[in-house]
Each structure stands twice: as C-alpha cells, then as structure tokens.
XYZ file of C-alpha atoms in Angstrom:
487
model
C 240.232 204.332 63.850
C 240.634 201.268 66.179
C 243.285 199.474 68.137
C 243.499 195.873 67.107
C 242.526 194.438 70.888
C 239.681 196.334 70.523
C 238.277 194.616 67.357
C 239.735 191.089 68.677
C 240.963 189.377 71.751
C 244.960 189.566 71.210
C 247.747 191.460 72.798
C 248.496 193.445 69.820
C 247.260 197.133 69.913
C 247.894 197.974 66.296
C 246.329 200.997 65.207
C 243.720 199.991 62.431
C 242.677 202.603 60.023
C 240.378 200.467 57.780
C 238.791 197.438 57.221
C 237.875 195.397 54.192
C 236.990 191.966 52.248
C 238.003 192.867 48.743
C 242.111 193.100 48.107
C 241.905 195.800 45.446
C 240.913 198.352 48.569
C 243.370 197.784 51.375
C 245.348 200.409 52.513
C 248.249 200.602 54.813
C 247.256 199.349 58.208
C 243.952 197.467 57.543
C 242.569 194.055 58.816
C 241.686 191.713 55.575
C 238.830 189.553 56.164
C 239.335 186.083 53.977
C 235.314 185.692 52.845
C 234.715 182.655 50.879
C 232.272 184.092 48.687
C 229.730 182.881 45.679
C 232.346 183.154 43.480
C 235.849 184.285 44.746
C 237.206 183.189 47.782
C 239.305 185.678 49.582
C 241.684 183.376 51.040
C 243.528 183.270 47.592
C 244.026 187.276 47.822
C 245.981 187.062 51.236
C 249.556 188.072 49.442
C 247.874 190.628 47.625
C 246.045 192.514 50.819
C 249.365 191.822 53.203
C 251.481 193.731 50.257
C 248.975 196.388 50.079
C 249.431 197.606 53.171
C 247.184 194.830 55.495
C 248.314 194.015 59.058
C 245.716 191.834 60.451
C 244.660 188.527 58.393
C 240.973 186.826 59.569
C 241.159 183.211 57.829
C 238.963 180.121 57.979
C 241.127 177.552 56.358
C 244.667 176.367 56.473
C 247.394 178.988 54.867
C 250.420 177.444 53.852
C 253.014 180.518 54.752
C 252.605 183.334 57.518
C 254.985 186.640 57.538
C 256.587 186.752 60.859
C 254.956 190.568 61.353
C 251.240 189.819 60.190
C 248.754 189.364 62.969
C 246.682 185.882 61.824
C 243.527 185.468 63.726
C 241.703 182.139 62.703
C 237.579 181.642 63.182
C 234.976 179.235 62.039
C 233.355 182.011 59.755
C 234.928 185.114 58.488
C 231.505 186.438 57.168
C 230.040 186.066 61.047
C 233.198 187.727 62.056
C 233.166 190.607 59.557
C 229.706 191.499 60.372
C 230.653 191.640 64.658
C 233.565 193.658 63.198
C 231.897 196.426 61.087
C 229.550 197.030 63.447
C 231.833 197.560 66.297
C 234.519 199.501 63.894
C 232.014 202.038 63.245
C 230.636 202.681 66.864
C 227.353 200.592 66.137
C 225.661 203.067 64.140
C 222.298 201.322 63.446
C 221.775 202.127 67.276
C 222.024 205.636 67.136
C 219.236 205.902 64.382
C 215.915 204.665 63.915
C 216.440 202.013 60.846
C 213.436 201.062 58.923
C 213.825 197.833 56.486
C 211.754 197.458 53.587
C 212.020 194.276 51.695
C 209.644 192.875 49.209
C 209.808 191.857 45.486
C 208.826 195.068 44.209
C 208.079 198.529 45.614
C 211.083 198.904 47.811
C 212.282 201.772 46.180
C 209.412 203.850 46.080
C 207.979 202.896 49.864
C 211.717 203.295 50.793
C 212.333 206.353 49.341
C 208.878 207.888 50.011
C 208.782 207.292 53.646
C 212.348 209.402 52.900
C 210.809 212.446 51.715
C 208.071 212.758 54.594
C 210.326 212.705 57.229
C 212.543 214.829 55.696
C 210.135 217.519 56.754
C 210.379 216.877 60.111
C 214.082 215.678 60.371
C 217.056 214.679 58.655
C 216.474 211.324 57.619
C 218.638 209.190 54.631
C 217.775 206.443 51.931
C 219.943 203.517 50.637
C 219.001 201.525 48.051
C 218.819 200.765 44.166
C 218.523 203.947 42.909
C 221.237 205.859 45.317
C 222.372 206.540 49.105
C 220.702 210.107 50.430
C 221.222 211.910 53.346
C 221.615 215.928 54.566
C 221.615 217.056 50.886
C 224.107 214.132 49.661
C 223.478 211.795 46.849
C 225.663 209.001 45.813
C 225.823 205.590 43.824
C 224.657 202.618 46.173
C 227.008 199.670 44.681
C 223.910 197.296 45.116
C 220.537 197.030 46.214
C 221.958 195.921 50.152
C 224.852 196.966 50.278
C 227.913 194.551 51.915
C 228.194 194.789 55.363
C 231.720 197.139 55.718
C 230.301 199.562 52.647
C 226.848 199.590 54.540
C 228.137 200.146 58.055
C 230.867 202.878 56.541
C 227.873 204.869 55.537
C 225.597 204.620 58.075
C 228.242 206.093 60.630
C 228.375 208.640 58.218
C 225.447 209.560 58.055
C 225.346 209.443 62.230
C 228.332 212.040 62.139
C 225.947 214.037 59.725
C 222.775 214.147 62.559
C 220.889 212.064 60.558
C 217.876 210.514 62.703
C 216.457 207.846 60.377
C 217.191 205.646 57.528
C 215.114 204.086 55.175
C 217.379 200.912 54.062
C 216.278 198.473 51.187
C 217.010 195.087 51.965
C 217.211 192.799 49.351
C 216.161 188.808 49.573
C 220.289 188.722 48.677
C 221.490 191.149 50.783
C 219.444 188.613 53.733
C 220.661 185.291 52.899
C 224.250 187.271 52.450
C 223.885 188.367 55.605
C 224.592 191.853 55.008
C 222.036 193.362 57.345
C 222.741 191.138 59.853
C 224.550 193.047 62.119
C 222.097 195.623 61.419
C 219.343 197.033 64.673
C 216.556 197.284 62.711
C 213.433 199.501 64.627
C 211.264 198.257 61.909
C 210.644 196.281 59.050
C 208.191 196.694 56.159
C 206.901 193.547 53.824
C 205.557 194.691 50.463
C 205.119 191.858 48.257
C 206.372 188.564 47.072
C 206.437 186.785 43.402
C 208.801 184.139 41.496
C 212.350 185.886 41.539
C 215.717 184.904 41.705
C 215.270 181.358 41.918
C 218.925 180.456 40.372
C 219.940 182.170 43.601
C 216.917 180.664 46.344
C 215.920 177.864 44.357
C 212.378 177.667 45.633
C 210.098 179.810 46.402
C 210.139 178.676 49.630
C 213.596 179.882 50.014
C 213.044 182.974 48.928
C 210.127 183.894 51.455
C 212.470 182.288 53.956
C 215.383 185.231 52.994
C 212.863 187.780 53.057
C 211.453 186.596 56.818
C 214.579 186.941 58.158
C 214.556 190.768 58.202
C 211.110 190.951 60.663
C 213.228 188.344 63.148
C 216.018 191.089 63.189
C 213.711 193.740 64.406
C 213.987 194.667 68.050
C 211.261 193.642 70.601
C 209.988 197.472 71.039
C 209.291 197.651 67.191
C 207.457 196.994 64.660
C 206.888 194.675 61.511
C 204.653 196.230 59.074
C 202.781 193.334 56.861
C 200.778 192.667 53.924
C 197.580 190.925 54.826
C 197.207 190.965 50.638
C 200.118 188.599 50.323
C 198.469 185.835 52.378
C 201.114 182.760 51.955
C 204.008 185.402 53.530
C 201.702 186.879 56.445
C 200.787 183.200 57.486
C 204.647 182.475 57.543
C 205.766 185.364 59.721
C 202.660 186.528 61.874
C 202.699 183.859 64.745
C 206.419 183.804 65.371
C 207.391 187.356 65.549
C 208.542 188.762 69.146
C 207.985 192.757 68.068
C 204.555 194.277 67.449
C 203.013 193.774 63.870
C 200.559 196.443 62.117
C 198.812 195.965 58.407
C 197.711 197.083 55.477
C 195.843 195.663 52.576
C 193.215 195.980 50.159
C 191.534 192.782 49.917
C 191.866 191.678 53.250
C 191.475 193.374 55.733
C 194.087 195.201 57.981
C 194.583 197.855 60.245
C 195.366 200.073 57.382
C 193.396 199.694 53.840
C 192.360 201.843 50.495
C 188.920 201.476 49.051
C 186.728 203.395 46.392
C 190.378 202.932 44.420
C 190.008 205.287 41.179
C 193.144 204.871 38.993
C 194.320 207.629 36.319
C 197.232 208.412 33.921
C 198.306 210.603 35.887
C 197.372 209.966 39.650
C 195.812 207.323 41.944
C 192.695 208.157 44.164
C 191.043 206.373 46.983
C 189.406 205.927 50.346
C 192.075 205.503 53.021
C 190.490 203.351 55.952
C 192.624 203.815 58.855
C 190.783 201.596 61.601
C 187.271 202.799 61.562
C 188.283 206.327 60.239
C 187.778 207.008 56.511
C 189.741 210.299 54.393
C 189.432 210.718 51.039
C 193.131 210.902 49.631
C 194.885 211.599 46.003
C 198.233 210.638 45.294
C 200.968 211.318 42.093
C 201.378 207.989 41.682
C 200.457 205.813 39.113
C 198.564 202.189 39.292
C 197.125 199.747 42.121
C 200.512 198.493 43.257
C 201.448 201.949 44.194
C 198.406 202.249 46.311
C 199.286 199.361 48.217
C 202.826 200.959 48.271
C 200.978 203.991 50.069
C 199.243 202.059 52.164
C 202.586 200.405 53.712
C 203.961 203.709 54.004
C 201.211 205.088 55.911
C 200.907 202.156 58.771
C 204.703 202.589 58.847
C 204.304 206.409 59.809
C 201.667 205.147 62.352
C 203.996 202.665 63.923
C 206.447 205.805 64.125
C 203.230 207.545 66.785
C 202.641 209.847 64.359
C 199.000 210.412 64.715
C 196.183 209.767 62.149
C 195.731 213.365 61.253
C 199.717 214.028 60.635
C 199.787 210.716 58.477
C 196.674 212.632 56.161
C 198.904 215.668 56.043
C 201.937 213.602 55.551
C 200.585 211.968 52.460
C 200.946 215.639 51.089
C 204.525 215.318 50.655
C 204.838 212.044 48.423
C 205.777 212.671 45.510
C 206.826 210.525 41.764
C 209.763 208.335 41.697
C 212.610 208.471 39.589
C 212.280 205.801 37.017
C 209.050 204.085 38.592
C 205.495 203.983 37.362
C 206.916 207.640 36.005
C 205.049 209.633 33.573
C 207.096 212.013 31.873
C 206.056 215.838 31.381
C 205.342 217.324 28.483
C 202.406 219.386 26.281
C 201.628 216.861 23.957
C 198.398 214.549 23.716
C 200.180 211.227 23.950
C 201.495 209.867 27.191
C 205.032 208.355 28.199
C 205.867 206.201 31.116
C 209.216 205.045 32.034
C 209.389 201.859 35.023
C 212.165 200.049 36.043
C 209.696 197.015 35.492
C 212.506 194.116 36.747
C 210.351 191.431 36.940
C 207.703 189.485 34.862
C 204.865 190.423 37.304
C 205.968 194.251 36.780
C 205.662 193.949 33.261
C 201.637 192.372 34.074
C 200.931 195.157 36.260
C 201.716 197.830 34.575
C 200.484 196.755 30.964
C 197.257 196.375 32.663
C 197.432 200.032 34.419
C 197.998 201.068 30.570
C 194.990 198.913 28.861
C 192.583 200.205 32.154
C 193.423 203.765 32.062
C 193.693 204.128 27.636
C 190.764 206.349 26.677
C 191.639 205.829 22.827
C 194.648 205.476 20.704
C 197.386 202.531 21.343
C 199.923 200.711 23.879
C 202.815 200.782 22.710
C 206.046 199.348 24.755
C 209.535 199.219 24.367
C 211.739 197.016 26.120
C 214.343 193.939 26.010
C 215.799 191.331 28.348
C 219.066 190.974 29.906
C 221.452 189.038 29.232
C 222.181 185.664 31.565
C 219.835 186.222 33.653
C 216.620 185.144 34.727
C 216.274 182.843 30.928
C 212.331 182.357 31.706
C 211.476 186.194 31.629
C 211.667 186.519 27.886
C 208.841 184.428 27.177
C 206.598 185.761 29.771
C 207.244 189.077 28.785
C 206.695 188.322 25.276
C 203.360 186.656 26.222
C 202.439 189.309 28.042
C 203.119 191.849 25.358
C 201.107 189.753 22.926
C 198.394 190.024 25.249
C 197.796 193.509 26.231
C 200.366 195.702 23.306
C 199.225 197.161 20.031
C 202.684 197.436 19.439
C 206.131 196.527 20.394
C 209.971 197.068 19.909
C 212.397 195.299 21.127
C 215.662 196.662 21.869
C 218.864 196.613 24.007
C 219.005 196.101 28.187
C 221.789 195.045 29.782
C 223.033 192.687 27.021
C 225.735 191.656 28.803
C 228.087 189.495 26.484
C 225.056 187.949 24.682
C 224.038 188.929 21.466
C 221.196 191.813 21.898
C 219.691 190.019 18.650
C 219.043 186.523 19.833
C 217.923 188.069 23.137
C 215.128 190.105 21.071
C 214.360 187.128 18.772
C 213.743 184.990 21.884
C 210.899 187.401 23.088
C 209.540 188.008 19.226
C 208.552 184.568 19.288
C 205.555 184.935 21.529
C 204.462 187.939 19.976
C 202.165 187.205 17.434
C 199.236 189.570 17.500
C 200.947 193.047 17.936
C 203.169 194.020 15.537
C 206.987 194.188 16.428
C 210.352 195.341 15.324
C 214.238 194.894 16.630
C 215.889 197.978 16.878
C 218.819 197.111 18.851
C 220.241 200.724 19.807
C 217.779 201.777 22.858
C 217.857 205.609 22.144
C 217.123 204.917 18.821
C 214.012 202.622 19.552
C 212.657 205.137 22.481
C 212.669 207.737 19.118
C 211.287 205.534 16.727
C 208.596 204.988 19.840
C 208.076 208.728 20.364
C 207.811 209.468 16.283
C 204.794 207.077 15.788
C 202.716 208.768 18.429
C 199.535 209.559 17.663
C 196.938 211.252 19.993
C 195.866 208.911 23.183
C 199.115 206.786 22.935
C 200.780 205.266 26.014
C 204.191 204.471 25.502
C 205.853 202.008 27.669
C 209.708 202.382 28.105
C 210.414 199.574 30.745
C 213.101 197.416 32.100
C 215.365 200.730 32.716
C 214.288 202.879 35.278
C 216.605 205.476 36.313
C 219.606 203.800 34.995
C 222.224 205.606 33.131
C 224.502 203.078 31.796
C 224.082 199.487 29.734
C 225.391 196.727 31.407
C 227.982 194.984 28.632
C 230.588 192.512 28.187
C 233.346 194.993 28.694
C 231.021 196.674 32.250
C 228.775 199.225 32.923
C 229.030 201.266 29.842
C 227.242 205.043 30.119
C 223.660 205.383 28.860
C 221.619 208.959 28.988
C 218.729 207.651 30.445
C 215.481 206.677 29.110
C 213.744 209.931 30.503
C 216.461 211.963 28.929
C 216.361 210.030 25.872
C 212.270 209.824 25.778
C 212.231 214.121 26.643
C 214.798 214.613 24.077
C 212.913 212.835 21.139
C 210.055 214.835 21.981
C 211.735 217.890 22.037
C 213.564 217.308 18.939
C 210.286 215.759 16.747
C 207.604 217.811 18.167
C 208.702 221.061 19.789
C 208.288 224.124 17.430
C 204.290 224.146 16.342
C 204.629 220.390 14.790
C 202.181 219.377 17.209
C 198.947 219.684 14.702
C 200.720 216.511 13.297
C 199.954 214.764 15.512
C-alpha cells in the first residue's frame, strides 16, 4: 500500500491499495490509469472504475464531468505515467534482482526457461513467459508472452518477498514497442534470432528489429547484452551503439562462444562447445540445430553471470526438454512423436528439416492447422513447406477463432500436392488417426500447439487436453497390451 503524495505530487494522502488500467479490476481505493490502447481506450471506462471503488483518475484528454471527491491528475501520457507508477508502487523490484531479458523470434522459451533450471541449483531464481510464471515452487498462467506493466511489476515484487534472486523474463517484440518492460532494470539481455513476424503489428521488418533493440538499450551500463553473431543484419544494428558490455555466440561466425562437430539425433543434440580457445565435448536432450544455438546463448549468458568455464560445462548438466518444444514424447514403441509449439513459418522449416535429416526409414508425417485471423500468409508457406519435406499430412483445428476450421484447412491443402492429405477438423481425433497409421521409423509431427491446453474460439479460450496428453493417450489406448508386433 501507498499514500497518494507518494505516487504523485498532490496534497492528498489517500491511502491506495491497488492500481490498475483495466475497469473490470478496480477495487475500493485504487488509482485508474486512462490508457488509450490498440483497441479500447480507457478514458471511456472512467464512470465504471470511479463506481467500482477508484479514487484517483490519471487522464490525457478532456473529461466532460468530475465528482467533487475524485482526485483527477492530468499528464501528456498515461502509459509513461503508469509505467513510473508500477515501478514505484511495488518498491522497484527489478532492482532487487538480477533480471535477464531474452527476446528473439523464437527460442525464448526454452533459453528463458533453461537458464531457469540451472540456477535453480544454485539459488532461487523465477521464469515469466509464454508457457507460465515460476518461482520458489509456484507455477501460474502468464496472461501473455510480456506481461503489462502493473501485472508484471505485481509479480516481480512477489517474487522479491519470496527471496527470489533472479528472473528470467521473456520479452516480446510487443511487450517492447508496448512499453511494458520499460520501467524494467534489466542486468542483461539475450538476442536469439530474428525472421518475418508480426508485421500487421511492426509493419516492416525494420520495425520489428527496431522493437526488439530496444531491450539491449534498457540494460544497465555494468551488464551485459548477449548477441547472435549468426543473425548478422541484427548484430550490425545493435553492436556499435550499446553503452553495456556485449558477449557472443554463434555457429557460423564466429563469437566468443560457438558449437562445432554439431551431430544431431532424434533424441539429443551433440557437439563441440568452443568457449574462446577452449574446446569440451558436450551432449544435450534437446532436439535440432536451433536448439544448439539456443545452448549456446545460454551458456555465454552464464559466463556473463562470472560463472567460470568449468561450472558452465557442469551447468550444461542440468538442461533439460521443454514442455511443448522440439519435445519428443516417451514411449516403447518404434515410431517417434514430437510435439513443438512451431508459431511461425520458419519453425515449421526448421523442424521438418530436423525430421527429413535425422529419418533412418519409414515416413514424416505432420499434423497441424492455422489460426484463425492471424498472420493470413502462414497458410501457404506452411502448406509449401509440407509439400516439400511430408510424406503425409492432416490438417486439423488451431485456434480457429470465429473462422471456419474448414476453409482455414482448405487454404493450406492447396499447396499440398505431392503428400497425401486429409481434414480432420477435431485435433484429438487427427493426433489418433496420426498415431494409428504408424508404422516402424515414423516421425510424427504434432505442431502449432505446444503446451497449450485450450483452443482459442469465437466464444474464448475453450479447454483442450493437450497434444502430449492426447498423442500419449492414443498410444496407450491403440498399442499398449502386446499389439506392438503390429506394428
């Protein structure tokens, strides 16, 4: 809690027990911040927050009628304003931790929530990001990616009052131009990657890499941007104009940190880890080349963090698979299932050609869909793509929306000439029909998912097992009990 002329320059000394931007939240004695946002703007929600219980009202444009016992404090912009205010409301807890930022197009999650699990061994240290918010043995829902800046500071000072040392924070190319980091004291920031995304939001990709810059210029001077020398046009951008000390990692250019000799396999990823002039031998659980540059960033981040090389080699011992990412699924049977999150058309290249390099015999087969409104382009890429490298395909529900799961599926059929496809809109029901064709040497693809348990409709988030649940459940229920031979 707060006193009102602590949080702004007024004579009132109102005790403020909670602050917030959305009107469905505010409680009795809260300060309402009016954001003009993408698409609501919060100055139409005024009457609602001041009868829920608001007291304080920060505006940016003319309000026709003010209650004689609501505080009104005017600024140029209420975003800037929330941001000072979140930060100060919960006792500046970025500066009582040491916050790593990983942004990137892909591999957040799993450098994110890797460098999570190493220094878990050596002290408490939490995660927020796509898949949840982690810290001291508590898991929740993360609303978004990055979250807003009240949710995000909220939980950080949580996780301060908890002892938590570090954070590993995903930060979005949104979440940046959004500005919900930017009250954020970030000790270091990690690059992983950058490919055609989200350009209804940035419009070019000029934009984008512009967002995603931001985060290293938000580091302190005392730490430390960690940077892909592999993703040339983004290390160019950011290198010369950054005021904190950088560190690399690569594998086709060279770096301070890099992987060569790489050996990929179904089920693991080996390599030669160069770390200056010192070479180790190392073997990880994770699957394909873009997890061994994921590695790679991981490592020259737990450099930056003094540890020293010989702890990093003994560090590497803790990573482990991540939930819905590059995963291959556990069972006894001679066929092999992978479930990936696999957002983006680029994903969807990468990981058909882990499949096609590391299939001995037997087929590729992949199931997936598209979602609906967004990102239109996809569903021909991925449809090329899937004509390219599958031997066979079905095409099934993701995130729908209100559009028709049919037409979405039709739209991708068209560029699939070679394989042979089906539409089977109900996703369990395709993962099944996936798992009951099997044959010895199979890889079956379930992408576009992850570790998502619900379908994103016209009516919300509606609940979904899982495709790992789903995938281990067909498997149990068509194979399990000496059927095997049939195989």
């Amino acid at each position: 809690m707060k006193r009102l002329n602590e949080l702004f320059d007024v004579e009132q000394d109102y005790k403020i027990e909670a602050i917030h931007s959305d009107s469905r939240y505010v409680v009795k004695n809260s300060i309402f911040f009016c954001v003009d946002g993408l698409s609501v703007d919060g100055h139409k929600y005024i009457e609602d927050a001041i009868f829920q219980g608001a007291k304080c009202i920060v505006y940016s444009k003319p309000i026709t009628y003010k209650h004689r016992d609501i505080v009104y404090i005017k600024v140029d912009n209420v975003l800037d304003e929330l941001n000072r205010v979140a930060d100060l409301f919960y006792d500046h807890p970025s500066y009582k931790m040491t916050v790593m930022g990983i942004t990137g197009t892909s591999g957040k999650t799993v450098v994110a929530l890797m460098i999570k699990d190493i220094l878990s061994h050596y002290l408490k240290t939490g995660y927020i990001g796509t898949n949840s918010i982690e810290y001291d043995g508590i898991v929740e829902q993360c609303p978004y990616t990055t979250p807003e800046s009240i949710f995000l500071h909220k939980k950080l000072n949580e996780m301060v009052k908890h002892d938590v040392k570090g954070v590993a924070l995903e930060v979005s190319s949104h979440g940046l131009a959004l500005k919900r980091v930017d009250t954020v004291h970030f000790d270091m920031a990690i690059f992983t990657n950058v490919y055609e995304e989200h350009l209804d939001f940035h419009g070019t990709m000029e934009h984008l890499m512009t967002s995603k810059a931001k985060l290293f210029h938000l580091v302190n001077e005392k730490g430390y941007a960690i940077l892909n020398t592999d993703e040339v046009r983004f290390y160019n951008l950011v290198k010369d104009d950054l005021k904190c000390h950088i560190l690399t990692y690569g594998i086709e250019h060279r770096a301070d940190v890099m992987a060569r000799n790489i050996q990929l396999f179904i089920d693991h990823s080996e390599f030669d880890l160069q770390i200056h002039d010192e070479l180790r031998h190392i073997s990880v659980p994770l699957l394909g080349r873009c997890n061994v540059s994921n590695v790679l960033a991981v490592v020259t981040a737990l450099l930056a963090l003094e540890m020293s090389p010989q702890q990093v080699i003994e560090s590497i011992g803790y990573i482990k698979g991540i939930d819905g990412r590059m995963e291959l699924l556990e069972h006894r049977f001679p066929f092999h299932v992978i479930v990936d999150y696999c957002q983006h058309a680029r994903s969807y290249e990468l990981i058909f050609q882990f499949a096609k390099s590391v299939k001995k015999t037997g087929r590729i087969i992949a199931v997936f869909g598209a979602p609906g409104r967004r990102n239109m382009n996809k569903r021909e890429k991925i449809g090329k793509l899937a004509n390219e490298y599958c031997d066979q395909v079905i095409l099934t529900a993701e995130d729908n929306r209100d559009e028709d799961i049919e037409d979405i599926c039709l739209e991708i059929q068209k560029y699939i000439e070679k394989p042979i496809s089906v539409i089977i809109e109900d996703r369990a029901i395709a993962i099944e029909q996936a798992i009951e064709i099997a044959n010895g040497g199979d890889i079956i693809l379930i992408l576009g998912k992850g570790h998502e348990q619900f379908m994103a409709s016209s009516i919300g988030n509606v609940p979904y097992p899982g495709d790992k649940y789903v995938a281990l459940n067909a498997i149990h229920k068509i194979f399990e009990g000496g059927e095997e031979d049939e195989i």
